[in-house]
Short mmCIF file of C-alpha atoms and ligand atoms in Angstrom, two decimals:
data_model
loop_
_atom_site.label_atom_id
_atom_site.label_comp_id
_atom_site.label_asym_id
_atom_site.label_seq_id
_atom_site.Cartn_x
_atom_site.Cartn_y
_atom_site.Cartn_z
CA UNK A 523 25.37 154.94 -58.53
CA UNK A 524 27.33 154.67 -61.71
CA UNK A 525 30.71 153.18 -60.97
CA UNK A 526 33.64 153.11 -63.35
CA UNK A 527 36.14 150.39 -62.56
CA UNK A 528 39.66 151.49 -63.39
CA UNK A 529 40.72 150.29 -66.81
CA UNK A 530 44.14 149.31 -65.53
CA UNK A 531 42.82 147.06 -62.76
CA UNK A 532 40.49 145.32 -65.15
CA UNK A 533 43.24 144.78 -67.67
CA UNK A 534 45.48 143.31 -65.02
CA UNK A 535 42.76 141.04 -63.73
CA UNK A 536 41.52 139.78 -67.02
CA UNK A 537 44.31 140.14 -69.57
CA UNK A 538 41.73 140.84 -72.24
CA UNK A 539 42.36 143.34 -75.01
CA UNK A 540 42.25 147.05 -74.21
CA UNK A 541 39.24 147.46 -76.46
CA UNK A 542 37.35 144.69 -74.74
CA UNK A 543 38.25 146.10 -71.36
CA UNK A 544 37.17 149.61 -72.24
CA UNK A 545 33.75 148.39 -73.13
CA UNK A 546 33.35 145.83 -70.39
CA UNK A 547 33.91 147.93 -67.39
CA UNK A 548 30.98 150.27 -67.00
CA UNK A 549 28.06 149.02 -65.02
CA UNK A 550 25.66 150.15 -62.42
CA UNK A 551 26.73 149.18 -58.95
CA UNK A 552 25.95 150.12 -55.41
CA UNK A 553 28.62 151.19 -52.95
CA UNK A 554 29.01 147.60 -51.70
CA UNK A 555 29.62 146.14 -55.12
CA UNK A 556 26.01 145.18 -55.72
CA UNK A 557 24.72 145.61 -59.25
CA UNK A 558 21.16 146.71 -59.87
CA UNK A 559 19.40 144.54 -62.44
CA UNK A 560 16.17 145.55 -64.12
CA UNK A 561 14.06 142.74 -65.49
CA UNK A 562 10.66 141.82 -66.75
CA UNK A 563 9.01 139.22 -64.52
CA UNK A 564 5.85 137.16 -64.46
CA UNK A 565 4.35 135.09 -61.65
CA UNK A 566 1.50 133.44 -63.55
CA UNK A 567 1.12 132.33 -67.13
CA UNK A 568 -1.17 134.51 -69.21
CA UNK A 569 -1.36 137.30 -71.75
CA UNK A 570 1.94 139.24 -71.57
CA UNK A 571 0.01 142.50 -71.18
CA UNK A 572 -1.65 141.18 -68.05
CA UNK A 573 1.15 139.24 -66.38
CA UNK A 574 4.42 141.04 -67.12
CA UNK A 575 5.81 143.50 -64.60
CA UNK A 576 9.02 145.50 -64.43
CA UNK A 577 11.16 144.68 -61.42
CA UNK A 578 14.56 145.66 -59.98
CA UNK A 579 16.78 143.50 -57.83
CA UNK A 580 20.34 143.61 -56.54
CA UNK A 581 23.04 141.25 -57.67
CA UNK A 582 25.92 140.66 -55.23
CA UNK A 583 29.55 140.48 -56.35
CA UNK A 584 30.35 137.04 -57.79
CA UNK A 585 31.79 134.31 -55.55
CA UNK A 586 33.07 130.76 -56.18
CA UNK A 587 31.94 129.66 -59.66
CA UNK A 588 29.53 132.54 -60.19
CA UNK A 589 29.94 134.85 -63.18
CA UNK A 590 28.28 138.26 -63.19
CA UNK A 591 27.11 139.18 -66.65
CA UNK A 592 25.59 142.18 -68.32
CA UNK A 593 23.05 141.66 -71.08
CA UNK A 594 23.90 143.35 -74.35
CA UNK A 595 20.95 142.29 -76.49
CA UNK A 596 17.98 139.92 -76.11
CA UNK A 597 15.55 139.16 -78.93
CA UNK A 598 11.80 138.67 -78.61
CA UNK A 599 11.05 135.35 -80.28
CA UNK A 600 7.59 133.82 -80.81
CA UNK A 601 8.54 131.01 -78.38
CA UNK A 602 9.20 133.56 -75.60
CA UNK A 603 5.67 134.86 -75.92
CA UNK A 604 4.23 131.33 -76.01
CA UNK A 605 6.22 130.60 -72.86
CA UNK A 606 4.68 133.57 -71.01
CA UNK A 607 1.25 132.43 -72.20
CA UNK A 608 1.99 129.00 -70.73
CA UNK A 609 1.53 127.16 -74.03
CA UNK A 610 5.19 126.30 -74.61
CA UNK A 611 6.56 122.97 -73.38
CA UNK A 612 9.64 124.54 -71.75
CA UNK A 613 8.64 126.25 -68.50
CA UNK A 614 10.97 128.61 -66.66
CA UNK A 615 11.70 128.14 -62.98
CA UNK A 616 9.59 130.39 -60.76
CA UNK A 617 11.69 131.56 -57.82
CA UNK A 618 11.69 133.91 -54.85
CA UNK A 619 15.35 134.64 -55.58
CA UNK A 620 14.51 137.79 -57.52
CA UNK A 621 13.06 139.46 -54.44
CA UNK A 622 9.51 139.57 -55.77
CA UNK A 623 6.65 139.03 -53.30
CA UNK A 624 5.52 135.84 -55.04
CA UNK A 625 7.56 133.34 -57.00
CA UNK A 626 8.37 134.72 -60.41
CA UNK A 627 10.43 134.09 -63.52
CA UNK A 628 12.23 136.29 -66.03
CA UNK A 629 11.10 135.66 -69.63
CA UNK A 630 13.36 135.42 -72.67
CA UNK A 631 15.41 132.46 -73.85
CA UNK A 632 17.99 133.90 -76.20
CA UNK A 633 20.50 136.65 -75.59
CA UNK A 634 24.05 137.96 -75.66
CA UNK A 635 25.90 138.81 -72.47
CA UNK A 636 29.24 140.28 -71.58
CA UNK A 637 31.15 138.96 -68.59
CA UNK A 638 31.71 141.73 -66.05
CA UNK A 639 33.27 139.85 -63.13
CA UNK A 640 34.03 136.31 -62.01
CA UNK A 641 34.13 134.45 -58.70
CA UNK A 642 37.41 132.95 -57.50
CA UNK A 643 36.62 129.42 -58.75
CA UNK A 644 35.55 130.38 -62.25
CA UNK A 645 37.55 128.75 -65.05
CA UNK A 646 40.38 131.26 -65.70
CA UNK A 647 39.73 131.13 -69.45
CA UNK A 648 36.54 133.11 -68.74
CA UNK A 649 37.42 136.75 -68.37
CA UNK A 650 35.68 140.10 -68.02
CA UNK A 651 34.90 141.61 -71.39
CA UNK A 652 34.20 138.33 -73.14
CA UNK A 653 30.91 137.74 -74.88
CA UNK A 654 28.74 134.69 -74.37
CA UNK A 655 25.35 133.41 -75.43
CA UNK A 656 22.97 131.20 -73.48
CA UNK A 657 23.78 127.49 -73.58
CA UNK A 658 20.11 126.51 -73.33
CA UNK A 659 16.56 127.79 -72.82
CA UNK A 660 14.96 129.23 -69.67
CA UNK A 661 17.78 131.48 -68.49
CA UNK A 662 15.54 134.57 -68.51
CA UNK A 663 17.22 136.98 -70.88
CA UNK A 664 14.89 139.98 -70.67
CA UNK A 665 16.93 141.70 -68.00
CA UNK A 666 19.95 143.94 -67.74
CA UNK A 667 22.26 141.95 -65.43
CA UNK A 668 22.36 138.42 -64.08
CA UNK A 669 24.48 135.82 -62.37
CA UNK A 670 25.41 132.73 -64.35
CA UNK A 671 27.57 129.65 -64.18
CA UNK A 672 29.84 128.39 -66.91
CA UNK A 673 27.25 125.73 -67.77
CA UNK A 674 24.71 128.45 -68.61
CA UNK A 675 26.99 130.06 -71.20
CA UNK A 676 28.62 129.37 -74.53
CA UNK A 677 31.69 131.59 -74.54
CA UNK A 678 32.38 133.30 -77.85
CA UNK A 679 36.14 133.49 -78.10
CA UNK A 680 36.26 135.21 -81.47
CA UNK A 681 33.57 137.79 -82.01
CA UNK A 682 35.54 139.96 -84.38
CA UNK A 683 33.31 141.15 -87.18
CA UNK A 684 30.14 139.90 -85.48
CA UNK A 685 27.62 142.52 -84.37
CA UNK A 686 25.82 142.25 -81.02
CA UNK A 687 22.55 141.67 -82.85
CA UNK A 688 24.01 138.84 -84.92
CA UNK A 689 25.51 137.20 -81.86
CA UNK A 690 22.31 137.62 -79.83
CA UNK A 691 20.18 135.96 -82.50
CA UNK A 692 22.47 133.10 -83.59
CA UNK A 693 21.42 130.37 -81.22
CA UNK A 694 17.76 129.87 -82.14
CA UNK A 695 16.79 130.73 -85.71
CA UNK A 696 20.03 130.21 -87.68
CA UNK A 697 20.75 127.10 -85.61
CA UNK A 698 17.29 125.66 -86.29
CA UNK A 699 17.69 126.23 -90.03
CA UNK A 700 21.19 124.75 -89.99
CA UNK A 701 20.06 121.52 -88.28
CA UNK A 702 16.96 121.02 -90.39
CA UNK A 703 18.95 121.39 -93.60
CA UNK A 704 21.67 119.06 -92.38
CA UNK A 705 20.02 116.31 -90.35
CA UNK A 706 16.90 115.05 -92.16
CA UNK A 707 17.44 114.57 -95.89
CA UNK A 708 20.69 113.89 -97.60
CA UNK A 709 20.85 117.04 -99.65
CA UNK A 710 23.74 117.51 -102.01
CA UNK A 711 24.80 120.48 -104.10
CA UNK A 712 22.06 121.33 -106.62
CA UNK A 713 19.28 119.57 -104.64
CA UNK A 714 16.02 121.39 -103.88
CA UNK A 715 14.33 122.12 -100.60
CA UNK A 716 11.07 124.00 -100.12
CA UNK A 717 9.89 126.04 -97.14
CA UNK A 718 6.92 128.15 -96.08
CA UNK A 719 7.14 131.40 -94.04
CA UNK A 720 10.37 131.90 -95.96
CA UNK A 721 10.57 135.51 -94.78
CA UNK A 722 10.73 134.47 -91.11
CA UNK A 723 13.96 134.51 -89.12
CA UNK A 724 14.37 130.76 -89.60
CA UNK A 725 13.36 131.01 -93.27
CA UNK A 726 15.92 133.69 -94.05
CA UNK A 727 18.58 131.66 -92.30
CA UNK A 728 17.65 128.55 -94.30
CA UNK A 729 17.94 130.52 -97.55
CA UNK A 730 21.42 131.74 -96.70
CA UNK A 731 22.76 128.49 -95.25
CA UNK A 732 21.23 126.55 -98.14
CA UNK A 733 22.98 128.84 -100.60
CA UNK A 734 26.26 128.37 -98.76
CA UNK A 735 25.89 124.58 -99.04
CA UNK A 736 24.90 124.75 -102.71
CA UNK A 737 21.22 123.83 -102.24
CA UNK A 738 18.43 125.30 -104.36
CA UNK A 739 15.35 126.57 -102.55
CA UNK A 740 11.69 127.23 -103.28
CA UNK A 741 10.56 129.84 -100.80
CA UNK A 742 6.87 130.32 -100.08
CA UNK A 743 5.53 133.51 -98.50
CA UNK A 744 2.06 134.93 -97.93
CA UNK A 745 0.87 137.43 -100.51
CA UNK A 746 0.92 141.08 -99.40
CA UNK A 747 1.26 144.61 -100.70
CA UNK A 748 4.90 144.94 -101.75
CA UNK A 749 5.23 141.22 -102.53
CA UNK A 750 7.59 141.93 -105.45
CA UNK A 751 10.05 143.73 -103.16
CA UNK A 752 9.93 140.86 -100.68
CA UNK A 753 10.49 138.31 -103.47
CA UNK A 754 13.43 140.31 -104.74
CA UNK A 755 14.89 140.65 -101.25
CA UNK A 756 14.76 136.89 -100.59
CA UNK A 757 16.18 136.09 -104.03
CA UNK A 758 19.02 138.51 -103.41
CA UNK A 759 19.73 136.62 -100.20
CA UNK A 760 20.18 133.41 -102.19
CA UNK A 761 16.65 131.99 -102.56
CA UNK A 762 16.43 130.25 -105.94
CA UNK A 763 12.71 131.01 -106.31
CA UNK A 764 10.25 132.92 -104.14
CA UNK A 765 6.53 132.27 -104.63
CA UNK A 766 3.24 132.98 -102.89
CA UNK A 767 1.04 130.34 -101.25
CA UNK A 768 -1.33 130.59 -104.25
CA UNK A 769 1.53 130.02 -106.71
CA UNK A 770 2.68 127.06 -104.59
CA UNK A 771 -0.61 125.30 -105.30
CA UNK A 772 0.08 125.34 -109.06
CA UNK A 773 1.87 122.05 -109.74
CA UNK A 774 2.82 122.99 -113.29
CA UNK A 775 4.48 126.15 -112.05
CA UNK A 776 6.47 124.15 -109.49
CA UNK A 777 7.54 121.65 -112.16
CA UNK A 778 8.62 124.58 -114.32
CA UNK A 779 10.80 125.89 -111.47
CA UNK A 780 12.44 122.56 -110.65
CA UNK A 781 12.57 121.23 -114.21
CA UNK A 782 11.10 118.02 -112.79
CA UNK A 783 13.90 117.56 -110.25
CA UNK A 784 12.51 116.00 -107.02
CA UNK A 785 12.30 118.23 -103.96
CA UNK A 786 13.92 116.29 -101.13
CA UNK A 787 13.14 118.37 -98.05
CA UNK A 788 10.31 120.64 -96.88
CA UNK A 789 10.53 122.94 -93.85
CA UNK A 790 7.15 123.69 -92.33
CA UNK A 791 6.72 126.73 -90.07
CA UNK A 792 2.99 127.22 -90.68
CA UNK A 793 0.79 124.08 -90.64
CA UNK A 794 -2.74 123.78 -92.06
CA UNK A 795 -3.21 124.06 -95.82
CA UNK A 796 0.29 125.50 -96.25
CA UNK A 797 1.78 122.25 -94.91
CA UNK A 798 -0.48 120.22 -97.21
CA UNK A 799 1.00 122.16 -100.12
CA UNK A 800 4.50 121.27 -99.01
CA UNK A 801 3.67 117.57 -99.15
CA UNK A 802 2.39 118.06 -102.71
CA UNK A 803 5.64 119.74 -103.72
CA UNK A 804 7.86 117.12 -102.07
CA UNK A 805 9.21 114.38 -104.31
CA UNK A 806 9.04 110.64 -103.67
CA UNK A 807 10.64 109.73 -100.34
CA UNK A 808 10.92 113.41 -99.37
CA UNK A 809 11.13 114.62 -95.77
CA UNK A 810 8.71 117.09 -94.20
CA UNK A 811 10.17 118.74 -91.09
CA UNK A 812 7.75 120.75 -88.95
CA UNK A 813 9.26 123.31 -86.59
CA UNK A 814 6.51 125.91 -86.17
CA UNK A 815 2.74 126.26 -86.20
CA UNK A 816 2.19 129.90 -87.07
CA UNK A 817 -1.29 129.27 -88.54
CA UNK A 818 -2.29 127.49 -85.30
CA UNK A 819 -3.87 124.75 -87.41
CA UNK A 820 -3.12 121.03 -87.36
CA UNK A 821 -1.13 119.43 -90.14
CA UNK A 822 -3.26 117.97 -92.86
CA UNK A 823 -1.31 115.42 -94.85
CA UNK A 824 -3.02 113.53 -97.67
CA UNK A 825 -2.89 109.76 -97.16
CA UNK A 826 -1.62 109.47 -100.74
CA UNK A 827 1.49 111.45 -99.81
CA UNK A 828 2.32 108.81 -97.20
CA UNK A 829 1.23 105.73 -99.14
CA UNK A 830 2.27 106.45 -102.70
CA UNK A 831 5.00 109.04 -102.24
CA UNK A 832 6.45 107.60 -99.04
CA UNK A 833 6.82 111.05 -97.48
CA UNK A 834 8.55 111.00 -94.09
CA UNK A 835 7.25 113.41 -91.43
CA UNK A 836 9.44 114.74 -88.63
CA UNK A 837 9.37 117.44 -85.99
CA UNK A 838 12.35 119.47 -84.87
CA UNK A 839 12.94 121.42 -81.68
CA UNK A 840 16.25 123.21 -81.22
CA UNK A 841 15.91 123.25 -77.39
CA UNK A 842 15.79 119.47 -77.21
CA UNK A 843 18.56 119.07 -79.78
CA UNK A 844 20.85 121.55 -78.00
CA UNK A 845 20.63 119.71 -74.69
CA UNK A 846 22.09 116.57 -76.26
CA UNK A 847 24.61 118.04 -78.66
CA UNK A 848 26.92 120.43 -76.86
CA UNK A 849 29.95 119.90 -79.07
CA UNK A 850 28.07 119.95 -82.36
CA UNK A 851 26.31 123.09 -81.19
CA UNK A 852 29.57 124.86 -80.58
CA UNK A 853 30.83 123.86 -84.04
CA UNK A 854 27.59 125.06 -85.59
CA UNK A 855 27.76 128.45 -83.86
CA UNK A 856 31.36 128.75 -85.05
CA UNK A 857 30.24 128.07 -88.64
CA UNK A 858 27.48 130.65 -88.38
CA UNK A 859 29.84 133.32 -87.04
CA UNK A 860 32.36 132.51 -89.77
CA UNK A 861 29.68 133.15 -92.40
CA UNK A 862 28.71 136.39 -90.67
CA UNK A 863 32.33 137.52 -90.74
CA UNK A 864 32.67 136.60 -94.40
CA UNK A 865 29.56 138.64 -95.24
CA UNK A 866 27.66 135.48 -96.24
CA UNK A 867 25.04 135.75 -93.52
CA UNK A 868 22.95 138.89 -93.34
CA UNK A 869 21.01 140.27 -90.37
CA UNK A 870 17.33 139.54 -90.05
CA UNK A 871 15.17 142.68 -90.30
CA UNK A 872 14.94 143.90 -86.74
CA UNK A 873 13.85 146.79 -84.59
CA UNK A 874 15.79 147.63 -81.46
CA UNK A 875 14.28 148.79 -78.21
CA UNK A 876 16.81 150.58 -76.04
CA UNK A 877 16.63 149.44 -72.43
CA UNK A 878 18.27 151.72 -69.90
CA UNK A 879 18.02 151.96 -66.14
CA UNK A 880 14.96 154.20 -66.30
CA UNK A 881 13.13 152.60 -69.24
CA UNK A 882 9.47 152.14 -68.36
CA UNK A 883 7.33 149.02 -68.67
CA UNK A 884 5.19 150.53 -71.41
CA UNK A 885 8.16 150.97 -73.74
CA UNK A 886 9.26 147.36 -73.21
CA UNK A 887 5.74 146.04 -73.74
CA UNK A 888 5.33 147.70 -77.12
CA UNK A 889 7.48 145.24 -79.16
CA UNK A 890 6.06 142.31 -77.18
CA UNK A 891 2.55 143.32 -78.21
CA UNK A 892 3.71 143.65 -81.80
CA UNK A 893 5.16 140.14 -81.56
CA UNK A 894 1.70 138.82 -80.65
CA UNK A 895 -0.34 140.68 -83.23
CA UNK A 896 0.24 140.48 -86.97
CA UNK A 897 3.91 139.92 -87.78
CA UNK A 898 5.50 143.31 -88.36
CA UNK A 899 8.30 141.97 -90.54
CA UNK A 900 10.89 143.01 -87.97
CA UNK A 901 12.04 141.11 -84.94
CA UNK A 902 12.01 143.16 -81.74
CA UNK A 903 15.35 143.10 -79.94
CA UNK A 904 16.01 144.63 -76.53
CA UNK A 905 19.36 146.39 -76.58
CA UNK A 906 20.64 147.16 -73.12
CA UNK A 907 22.44 150.46 -72.66
CA UNK A 908 26.24 150.72 -72.85
CA UNK A 909 26.29 148.12 -75.60
CA UNK A 910 29.66 147.79 -77.19
CA UNK A 911 31.16 145.38 -79.65
CA UNK A 912 34.53 144.63 -78.12
CA UNK A 913 35.98 143.51 -81.44
N1 NAP B 848 11.17 124.21 -83.42
C1 NAP B 848 12.18 125.03 -83.18
O1 NAP B 848 13.24 124.62 -82.69
C2 NAP B 848 12.03 126.48 -83.54
C3 NAP B 848 13.13 127.33 -83.56
C4 NAP B 848 12.95 128.66 -83.96
C5 NAP B 848 11.67 129.10 -84.28
N2 NAP B 848 10.63 128.24 -84.19
C6 NAP B 848 9.25 128.63 -84.54
O2 NAP B 848 9.27 129.06 -85.87
C7 NAP B 848 8.27 130.04 -86.05
C8 NAP B 848 8.92 131.26 -86.69
O3 NAP B 848 9.86 131.81 -85.80
P1 NAP B 848 10.74 133.07 -86.26
O4 NAP B 848 11.45 133.62 -85.08
O5 NAP B 848 11.50 132.68 -87.47
O6 NAP B 848 9.55 134.02 -86.65
P2 NAP B 848 9.50 135.47 -87.22
O7 NAP B 848 10.82 135.89 -87.78
O8 NAP B 848 8.85 136.29 -86.17
O9 NAP B 848 8.50 135.27 -88.46
C9 NAP B 848 7.18 134.85 -88.31
C10 NAP B 848 6.75 134.20 -89.62
O10 NAP B 848 5.50 133.58 -89.46
C11 NAP B 848 4.64 133.99 -90.52
N3 NAP B 848 3.27 134.01 -90.04
C12 NAP B 848 2.81 134.70 -88.99
N4 NAP B 848 1.51 134.41 -88.79
C13 NAP B 848 1.16 133.52 -89.76
C14 NAP B 848 -0.04 132.86 -90.08
N5 NAP B 848 -1.18 133.04 -89.38
N6 NAP B 848 -0.04 132.03 -91.15
C15 NAP B 848 1.09 131.85 -91.86
N7 NAP B 848 2.26 132.44 -91.58
C16 NAP B 848 2.30 133.27 -90.54
C17 NAP B 848 5.14 135.36 -90.91
O11 NAP B 848 4.75 135.62 -92.22
P3 NAP B 848 4.04 137.00 -92.69
O12 NAP B 848 5.15 137.93 -93.03
O13 NAP B 848 3.24 136.56 -93.86
O14 NAP B 848 3.18 137.49 -91.54
C18 NAP B 848 6.65 135.17 -90.79
O15 NAP B 848 7.15 134.55 -91.93
C19 NAP B 848 7.67 130.30 -84.67
O16 NAP B 848 6.53 129.50 -84.54
C20 NAP B 848 8.74 129.81 -83.74
O17 NAP B 848 8.24 129.43 -82.48
C21 NAP B 848 10.77 126.95 -83.85
#
């Protein structure tokens, strides 16, 4: 049953802005205040097609420190699919709490929620209508409603000028790019970094953040029909140069681009031969940071790169970093949202999948399948019905 809470009562209870209230207060609820949540679930690791099911369960009104939230948007990231397959190091908790016959978990690690109601012991600064993103992995974001605690959420006090999609996708890809550019090599204005899979979500973020910090970038992408348009698009975003993997193997061409300036940092999303290329492009003492393995091939690093060029190799994982750096994470998210507001940080190409109460499994599976097969160039994002930007 669709229940509309009176605007006045919500305003009184929450003291949030009228606009926020208007958009916060519609949600599905039973007569006894229970909210019906629809979610994808899996009970065993495996191919998403084989293991994912659509499930409904009831959420009681919040009590004590419980916060009832409504999902606004949840992206489908490569790591989410790896997690369902069981090949990702972070495993979700399998529970009977969802009312499934066997223990199951909700997939999805990243997402944007709106607070709909709070238990009596919830910090009074948290109010209905406010937006929040997940504070860490494994929450299970591919669902329409959930119960959370303050520790699960990063509240977003100022979301003016930030779209739901931008907020929902800020905590993984832009954050990963931000940290890798900041924490490994001491890059200053005018310094070069190089990256492969530059058209990925992380790659596009690195281009834009790098530009904001005054760094120059060499951006490597795979050749394809329409490569000139893609090169132009990434240059327009702030990439200094955009080249194909074949062009990246041409040392003279690289030297022409950099004018002989050493490249201090390389961001590796791919592995295999593409990573080998990055080590060739890096200058003496450069840092290679690996954060993805899209080619599913091991890194192959020439011994000479380690011995004679003193290349330093690192790995980076945003999940592990986030667990240890709560304050820095909040500051980073604030920076990212400031850039979004100032028009300095553009959306990734994305495709939304509307998720309403009667959406069927097949429709939800479609973008997940696309995420497994050849990269479509657009990130799939579930957008739950009644989405509203309260700004
Ligand atoms: N370590 C971390 O903390 C962290 C954080 C975020 C993301 N990641 C990882 O980073 C990777 C990218 O994530 P994303 O969300 O940015 O991805 P995305 O936006 O979905 O983009 C995928 C990228 O991978 C490229 N690609 C796909 N298959 C490839 C292959 N076989 N060989 C070479 N390139 C290939 C695509 O290039 P084409 O256009 O040429 O297909 C595209 O650039 C994933 O592996 C993800 O798990 C890691």
